[in-house]
Coordinates of N, CA and C in Angstrom, one line a residue:
X1 N 10.1 -2.7 -29.5 CA 9.8 -2.0 -28.3 C 10.1 -1.0 -28.5
X2 N 10.9 0.5 -28.1 CA 11.2 1.5 -27.7 C 12.0 2.1 -26.9
X3 N 12.8 3.1 -26.8 CA 13.9 3.0 -25.4 C 13.2 3.5 -24.3
X4 N 11.6 3.8 -24.1 CA 10.9 4.5 -23.2 C 10.6 2.8 -22.7
X5 N 10.0 2.3 -23.4 CA 8.9 0.9 -23.1 C 10.1 0.6 -22.6
X6 N 11.4 0.2 -23.1 CA 12.8 -0.7 -22.7 C 12.5 -0.3 -21.1
X7 N 13.4 1.2 -20.9 CA 13.4 1.6 -18.9 C 12.2 0.8 -18.4
X8 N 10.3 1.8 -19.1 CA 9.7 1.7 -18.7 C 9.7 -0.2 -18.3
X9 N 9.4 -1.2 -18.3 CA 9.1 -2.5 -18.3 C 10.4 -3.2 -17.5
X10 N 12.1 -2.4 -17.4 CA 12.7 -2.7 -16.6 C 12.5 -1.5 -15.5
X11 N 12.3 -1.0 -15.1 CA 11.7 -0.2 -13.4 C 10.5 -1.1 -12.8
X12 N 9.7 -1.0 -13.7 CA 8.2 -2.9 -13.3 C 9.5 -3.3 -13.0
X13 N 10.3 -4.9 -13.6 CA 10.8 -5.6 -13.0 C 11.5 -4.5 -12.0
X14 N 12.3 -4.6 -12.0 CA 13.4 -3.4 -10.8 C 11.9 -4.2 -9.4
X15 N 10.7 -3.3 -9.6 CA 10.3 -2.9 -8.7 C 8.3 -3.5 -8.7
X16 N 8.5 -4.4 -9.0 CA 7.4 -5.2 -9.1 C 7.4 -5.3 -7.3
X17 N 7.8 -5.8 -6.9 CA 7.7 -6.1 -5.4 C 7.3 -5.4 -4.2
X18 N 8.1 -3.7 -5.0 CA 6.9 -2.6 -4.1 C 6.3 -2.4 -4.4
X19 N 5.3 -2.6 -5.6 CA 4.1 -2.4 -6.5 C 2.4 -3.8 -5.7
X20 N 3.2 -4.4 -5.4 CA 2.7 -5.9 -5.3 C 2.5 -5.2 -3.8
X21 N 4.1 -5.2 -2.9 CA 3.4 -4.8 -1.2 C 2.0 -3.9 -1.0
X22 N 2.6 -2.9 -1.9 CA 1.5 -1.8 -1.8 C -0.2 -2.5 -1.8
X23 N -0.6 -2.5 -2.9 CA -1.4 -3.4 -3.6 C -2.3 -4.6 -2.3
X24 N -1.2 -6.0 -2.0 CA -1.7 -6.4 -0.9 C -1.6 -5.9 0.5
X25 N -1.4 -4.5 0.9 CA -2.2 -4.0 1.6 C -3.3 -3.2 1.5
X26 N -3.8 -3.2 0.7 CA -5.6 -3.5 0.2 C -6.1 -4.3 0.0
X27 N -6.2 -5.8 -0.2 CA -6.6 -6.4 -0.5 C -5.9 -7.4 -0.6
X28 N -7.1 -8.6 -0.3 CA -6.3 -10.3 -0.1 C -6.4 -10.7 -0.9
X29 N -7.2 -11.1 -1.5 CA -8.3 -11.0 -2.3 C -6.6 -11.6 -4.2
X30 N -6.6 -12.7 -4.4 CA -5.8 -12.2 -5.8 C -5.8 -11.4 -6.8
X31 N -6.7 -11.8 -7.3 CA -8.1 -11.2 -8.3 C -7.1 -9.9 -8.1
X32 N -8.3 -9.6 -7.2 CA -8.1 -8.0 -6.5 C -6.5 -7.9 -6.8
X33 N -5.5 -7.7 -5.8 CA -4.4 -7.5 -6.0 C -4.2 -7.5 -7.7
X34 N -4.1 -8.3 -8.4 CA -3.3 -8.7 -9.4 C -4.2 -7.1 -10.2
X35 N -6.1 -6.7 -10.1 CA -5.9 -6.3 -10.3 C -5.6 -4.2 -9.7
X36 N -5.3 -4.4 -9.1 CA -5.0 -3.6 -9.0 C -3.3 -2.9 -8.9
X37 N -2.5 -3.1 -9.3 CA -0.9 -3.8 -9.5 C -1.4 -3.1 -11.4
X38 N -2.6 -3.9 -11.7 CA -2.5 -3.0 -13.6 C -3.2 -2.2 -13.7
X39 N -4.0 -1.6 -12.7 CA -4.4 -0.1 -12.6 C -2.9 0.8 -12.3
X40 N -2.0 0.4 -11.4 CA -0.9 1.0 -10.8 C -0.2 1.2 -11.8
X41 N 1.0 0.0 -12.7 CA 1.1 0.2 -14.2 C 0.4 1.0 -14.9
X42 N -1.3 1.3 -15.6 CA -1.3 2.4 -16.5 C -0.9 3.7 -15.5
X43 N -0.7 3.8 -14.8 CA -1.1 5.4 -14.2 C 1.1 5.0 -14.1
X44 N 0.5 4.0 -13.7 CA 2.9 4.4 -13.8 C 3.5 4.8 -15.9
X45 N 2.8 3.7 -16.2 CA 3.1 5.1 -17.8 C 2.6 5.5 -18.2
X46 N 1.3 6.1 -17.8 CA 1.2 7.8 -18.0 C 1.9 8.8 -17.4
X47 N 2.6 8.4 -16.6 CA 3.6 9.0 -15.8 C 5.1 9.1 -16.1
X48 N 4.9 8.4 -16.6 CA 6.6 7.8 -16.4 C 7.6 8.6 -17.5
X49 N 6.8 9.9 -18.5 CA 7.6 10.1 -19.4 C 7.7 11.5 -19.1
X50 N 6.9 12.2 -18.5 CA 7.0 13.5 -17.4 C 7.7 13.6 -16.3
X51 N 8.2 12.1 -15.2 CA 9.4 11.5 -14.5 C 9.4 12.6 -14.5
X52 N 10.6 13.3 -13.6 CA 11.2 14.1 -14.0 C 12.7 14.4 -12.9
X53 N 12.7 12.8 -11.8 CA 13.5 12.3 -11.3 C 14.5 13.7 -10.2
X54 N 13.3 14.3 -9.7 CA 12.9 15.2 -8.4 C 13.1 14.4 -7.4
X55 N 12.6 12.9 -7.0 CA 12.8 12.2 -6.0 C 13.4 10.8 -6.5
X56 N 13.5 9.8 -6.2 CA 13.9 8.9 -5.9 C 13.6 8.0 -6.4
X57 N 13.6 7.4 -7.9 CA 12.1 6.5 -8.4 C 11.9 5.6 -7.5
X58 N 11.8 5.1 -6.9 CA 11.5 4.3 -5.7 C 9.9 4.8 -4.7
X59 N 10.6 6.0 -4.5 CA 9.6 7.2 -3.9 C 8.5 7.6 -4.7
X60 N 8.6 7.5 -6.1 CA 7.8 8.1 -7.3 C 6.8 7.2 -7.1
X61 N 7.1 5.8 -7.6 CA 6.5 4.5 -7.3 C 5.6 3.9 -6.4
X62 N 6.2 4.3 -5.1 CA 5.0 4.0 -4.1 C 4.3 5.1 -4.0
X63 N 4.6 6.4 -3.6 CA 3.2 7.1 -4.2 C 2.0 7.2 -5.6
X64 N 2.3 7.0 -6.7 CA 1.7 6.8 -7.1 C 0.4 5.8 -7.5
X65 N 1.5 4.3 -7.0 CA 0.6 2.7 -6.0 C -0.3 3.5 -4.8
X66 N 0.0 4.8 -3.9 CA -0.9 4.9 -3.0 C -2.1 5.2 -3.2
X67 N -1.1 5.6 -4.2 CA -2.7 6.8 -4.4 C -4.0 6.3 -5.2
X68 N -2.7 5.5 -6.5 CA -4.2 4.6 -7.1 C -5.1 4.1 -6.2
X69 N -4.7 3.1 -5.7 CA -5.1 2.0 -5.0 C -5.8 2.7 -3.6
X70 N -5.9 3.9 -3.2 CA -6.6 4.5 -1.6 C -7.5 4.6 -2.8
X71 N -7.2 5.7 -4.0 CA -8.8 6.2 -5.1 C -9.7 5.0 -5.5
X72 N -8.6 3.5 -5.8 CA -10.5 2.1 -5.7 C -10.7 2.5 -4.5
X73 N -9.7 2.1 -3.1 CA -10.7 1.6 -2.2 C -11.6 2.7 -2.1
X74 N -11.7 4.5 -2.4 CA -12.6 4.9 -2.4 C -13.6 4.7 -2.9
X75 N -13.1 4.4 -4.2 CA -14.3 4.2 -4.8 C -15.6 2.5 -5.5
X76 N -14.2 1.9 -4.4 CA -15.5 0.3 -3.9 C -16.2 0.0 -2.5
X77 N -16.0 1.8 -1.6 CA -16.3 1.6 -0.8 C -18.4 2.9 -0.9
X78 N -17.2 3.6 -1.5 CA -18.8 4.7 -2.2 C -20.2 2.8 -2.7
X79 N -19.4 2.5 -3.6 CA -20.1 1.4 -4.5 C -21.1 0.5 -3.3
X80 N -19.9 0.6 -2.2 CA -20.8 -0.6 -1.0 C -21.4 -1.4 -1.1
X81 N -21.1 -2.7 -2.4 CA -22.1 -3.6 -2.6 C -21.7 -4.2 -1.4
X82 N -22.8 -5.6 -1.5 CA -22.6 -6.9 -0.6 C -22.1 -7.6 -1.4
X83 N -21.3 -8.1 -0.1 CA -20.7 -9.6 -0.6 C -20.9 -10.2 0.0
X84 N -21.2 -11.7 -0.6 CA -21.8 -13.3 -0.5 C -20.2 -13.2 0.2
X85 N -19.3 -13.9 2.1 CA -18.9 -15.1 1.5 C -19.0 -16.1 3.3
X86 N -18.6 -17.4 2.5 CA -19.2 -17.8 3.8 C -17.8 -17.4 5.0
X87 N -16.6 -16.5 4.4 CA -15.7 -17.1 5.8 C -15.2 -18.2 6.0
X88 N -14.7 -19.0 5.2 CA -14.1 -19.9 5.3 C -12.5 -20.3 4.7
X89 N -11.4 -20.4 6.1 CA -10.6 -20.8 4.9 C -9.7 -21.7 4.7
X90 N -10.2 -22.7 4.0 CA -9.1 -24.3 4.3 C -8.1 -24.5 4.7
X91 N -6.7 -23.4 4.2 CA -5.9 -23.6 4.1 C -5.3 -22.6 5.6
X92 N -6.3 -22.8 6.5 CA -6.3 -21.6 7.2 C -4.6 -21.8 8.5
X93 N -3.6 -21.6 9.0 CA -2.6 -21.8 9.5 C -3.4 -20.7 11.1
X94 N -3.4 -22.1 12.1 CA -4.0 -22.3 13.4 C -2.9 -21.6 14.5
X95 N -1.4 -21.5 14.5 CA -1.1 -21.0 14.8 C -1.0 -20.2 15.7
X96 N -0.2 -19.7 16.7 CA -0.5 -17.9 18.0 C -0.4 -16.7 16.4
X97 N 1.2 -17.1 16.7 CA 2.2 -16.0 15.1 C 1.1 -16.0 14.0
X98 N 0.6 -16.2 13.1 CA -0.4 -16.1 12.1 C -2.3 -15.8 12.8
X99 N -2.2 -15.6 13.3 CA -3.6 -15.7 14.5 C -2.9 -13.4 14.5
X100 N -1.7 -13.6 15.4 CA -1.2 -12.9 15.7 C -1.5 -11.4 14.8
X101 N -0.8 -12.1 13.2 CA -0.4 -11.3 12.5 C -2.1 -10.7 11.4
X102 N -2.9 -12.1 11.8 CA -4.1 -12.0 11.0 C -5.6 -10.6 11.9
X103 N -4.8 -11.0 12.7 CA -5.6 -9.7 14.0 C -4.6 -8.8 13.2
X104 N -4.0 -8.4 13.5 CA -3.1 -7.2 12.7 C -3.1 -6.5 11.3
X105 N -2.5 -6.9 10.9 CA -4.5 -7.2 9.7 C -5.0 -6.5 9.3
X106 N -6.4 -7.6 10.1 CA -7.8 -6.7 9.8 C -7.7 -5.6 10.8
X107 N -7.2 -5.3 12.2 CA -7.0 -3.7 12.7 C -6.8 -3.0 11.6
X108 N -5.4 -2.8 11.3 CA -5.1 -2.5 10.2 C -6.1 -1.5 8.2
X109 N -6.2 -3.2 9.1 CA -7.7 -2.7 7.3 C -8.2 -1.7 7.5
X110 N -8.5 -1.7 9.4 CA -9.8 -0.6 10.0 C -9.3 0.9 9.9
X111 N -8.0 1.0 9.8 CA -7.8 2.2 9.6 C -7.8 3.1 8.7
X112 N -8.4 4.5 8.2 CA -8.3 4.9 7.5 C -7.3 4.9 6.0
X113 N -7.6 4.8 4.4 CA -5.8 4.7 3.6 C -5.2 4.9 3.6
X114 N -4.8 6.9 4.0 CA -4.1 7.6 4.5 C -3.0 6.8 5.4
X115 N -4.1 6.7 6.8 CA -2.9 6.3 7.9 C -2.2 4.5 7.8
X116 N -4.1 3.9 6.3 CA -3.3 2.8 6.1 C -1.6 2.7 5.5
X117 N -1.6 3.3 4.4 CA -0.3 4.3 3.8 C 1.1 3.8 4.5
X118 N 0.6 5.1 6.0 CA 1.6 5.6 6.4 C 2.4 4.1 7.3
X119 N 1.3 3.7 7.8 CA 1.4 2.4 8.5 C 2.4 0.5 7.5
X120 N 1.7 1.3 6.2 CA 2.9 0.1 5.4 C 3.9 0.6 5.2
X121 N 4.4 1.8 4.7 CA 5.4 2.7 4.6 C 6.6 2.0 5.9
X122 N 6.4 2.4 7.1 CA 6.6 1.9 7.9 C 6.8 0.4 8.8
X123 N 5.8 -0.9 8.7 CA 6.5 -2.2 7.9 C 7.3 -2.2 7.1
X124 N 7.2 -1.4 5.9 CA 8.4 -1.2 5.1 C 10.1 -1.8 5.5
X125 N 9.8 -0.9 6.9 CA 11.2 -0.4 7.6 C 11.1 1.3 6.7
X126 N 10.9 2.3 6.0 CA 10.9 3.2 5.2 C 11.5 4.2 6.7
X127 N 12.1 5.1 6.6 CA 12.8 5.7 7.3 C 11.3 7.6 7.6
X128 N 11.4 8.3 8.7 CA 10.7 8.6 8.6 C 10.7 9.9 7.2
X129 N 11.6 10.2 7.6 CA 12.1 11.3 5.5 C 10.9 10.2 4.1
X130 N 11.2 9.1 4.5 CA 10.7 8.4 3.5 C 9.7 8.6 3.5
X131 N 8.9 7.9 4.3 CA 7.2 7.9 4.0 C 6.5 9.8 3.8
X132 N 7.4 10.9 4.6 CA 7.0 12.0 4.2 C 7.1 12.5 3.4
X133 N 8.3 11.9 2.0 CA 8.3 12.7 0.6 C 7.0 12.0 0.4
X134 N 6.8 10.1 0.1 CA 5.8 9.7 0.1 C 5.3 9.8 -0.1
X135 N 4.0 10.3 1.1 CA 2.7 10.4 1.1 C 2.7 11.9 1.1
X136 N 3.8 12.8 1.0 CA 3.9 14.1 1.6 C 2.8 15.5 2.5
X137 N 4.3 14.6 3.5 CA 3.6 15.7 4.9 C 5.0 15.5 5.3
X138 N 5.4 16.6 6.3 CA 6.4 16.5 7.1 C 7.0 15.5 8.4
X139 N 8.6 15.6 7.8 CA 8.9 14.2 9.0 C 8.5 14.7 10.3
X140 N 7.8 15.4 10.4 CA 6.7 15.1 12.2 C 5.5 15.0 11.9
X141 N 5.3 15.6 11.2 CA 4.1 15.0 11.2 C 3.8 13.1 11.2
X142 N 5.1 12.7 10.1 CA 4.8 11.0 10.3 C 4.7 11.2 11.2
X143 N 6.1 11.4 12.4 CA 6.1 10.9 13.6 C 4.9 11.1 14.8
X144 N 3.8 11.8 14.5 CA 3.4 12.2 15.0 C 1.9 11.8 14.6
X145 N 1.4 10.7 13.5 CA 0.8 10.1 12.8 C 0.8 8.8 13.4
X146 N 1.9 8.2 13.2 CA 2.2 6.9 13.5 C 1.8 6.7 15.3
X147 N 2.4 7.8 16.7 CA 1.4 7.8 17.1 C 0.3 7.0 17.6
X148 N -0.4 8.4 16.4 CA -1.9 8.5 17.2 C -2.5 6.9 16.2
X149 N -1.8 6.2 15.1 CA -2.5 5.6 14.5 C -2.2 4.2 15.7
X150 N -0.1 4.0 16.5 CA -0.7 3.6 17.6 C -2.0 2.9 18.5
X151 N -1.9 4.2 18.5 CA -3.3 4.5 20.4 C -4.1 3.6 19.8
X152 N -4.6 4.4 18.3 CA -5.7 3.3 17.3 C -6.1 2.1 17.2
X153 N -5.1 1.8 17.3 CA -4.5 0.1 16.8 C -5.1 -0.4 18.3
X154 N -4.8 0.5 19.6 CA -4.3 -0.4 20.7 C -5.9 0.1 21.6
X155 N -6.2 0.7 20.4 CA -8.1 0.9 21.4 C -8.4 -0.2 20.1
X156 N -8.8 -0.6 19.4 CA -9.0 -1.6 18.8 C -8.7 -2.9 18.9
X157 N -7.7 -3.3 20.0 CA -7.2 -4.1 21.5 C -8.8 -4.4 22.5
X158 N -9.4 -3.6 23.1 CA -10.1 -2.7 23.3 C -11.8 -3.5 23.2
X159 N -11.6 -3.3 22.0 CA -13.9 -3.6 21.1 C -13.8 -4.5 21.5

């Protein structure tokens, strides 16, 4: 293993949870999350040598992971293949907190991919400035979009 490969392996090891967090936002299916994770790794590897450290490595990883997942999500929706599901979860926890979290996740999954990404980063407790750097918009625009997203989520509760 050469120096670049060792650096990449160490970077992935340090930021593995960040990558998985983004992947889980786009799917609950373990196999699909693992596929997304692999695609993100491929894209990170492709850009690793040319990464210029103008931003924090974590910001770059978030951006690559989000762009990868959004791109795959769009392709998946274009394919629009019907999937048979029994909608049964034998391990479902039925307490109120679990139902609330599940309901929020379902609502968030209905958002456009870009808005979903902003919510994900906000739920990760990143600052508006960090979110803006990752998704490529101004801090003020992050604030405005989060306000609109909250309103959209509230509207979904009335549906």
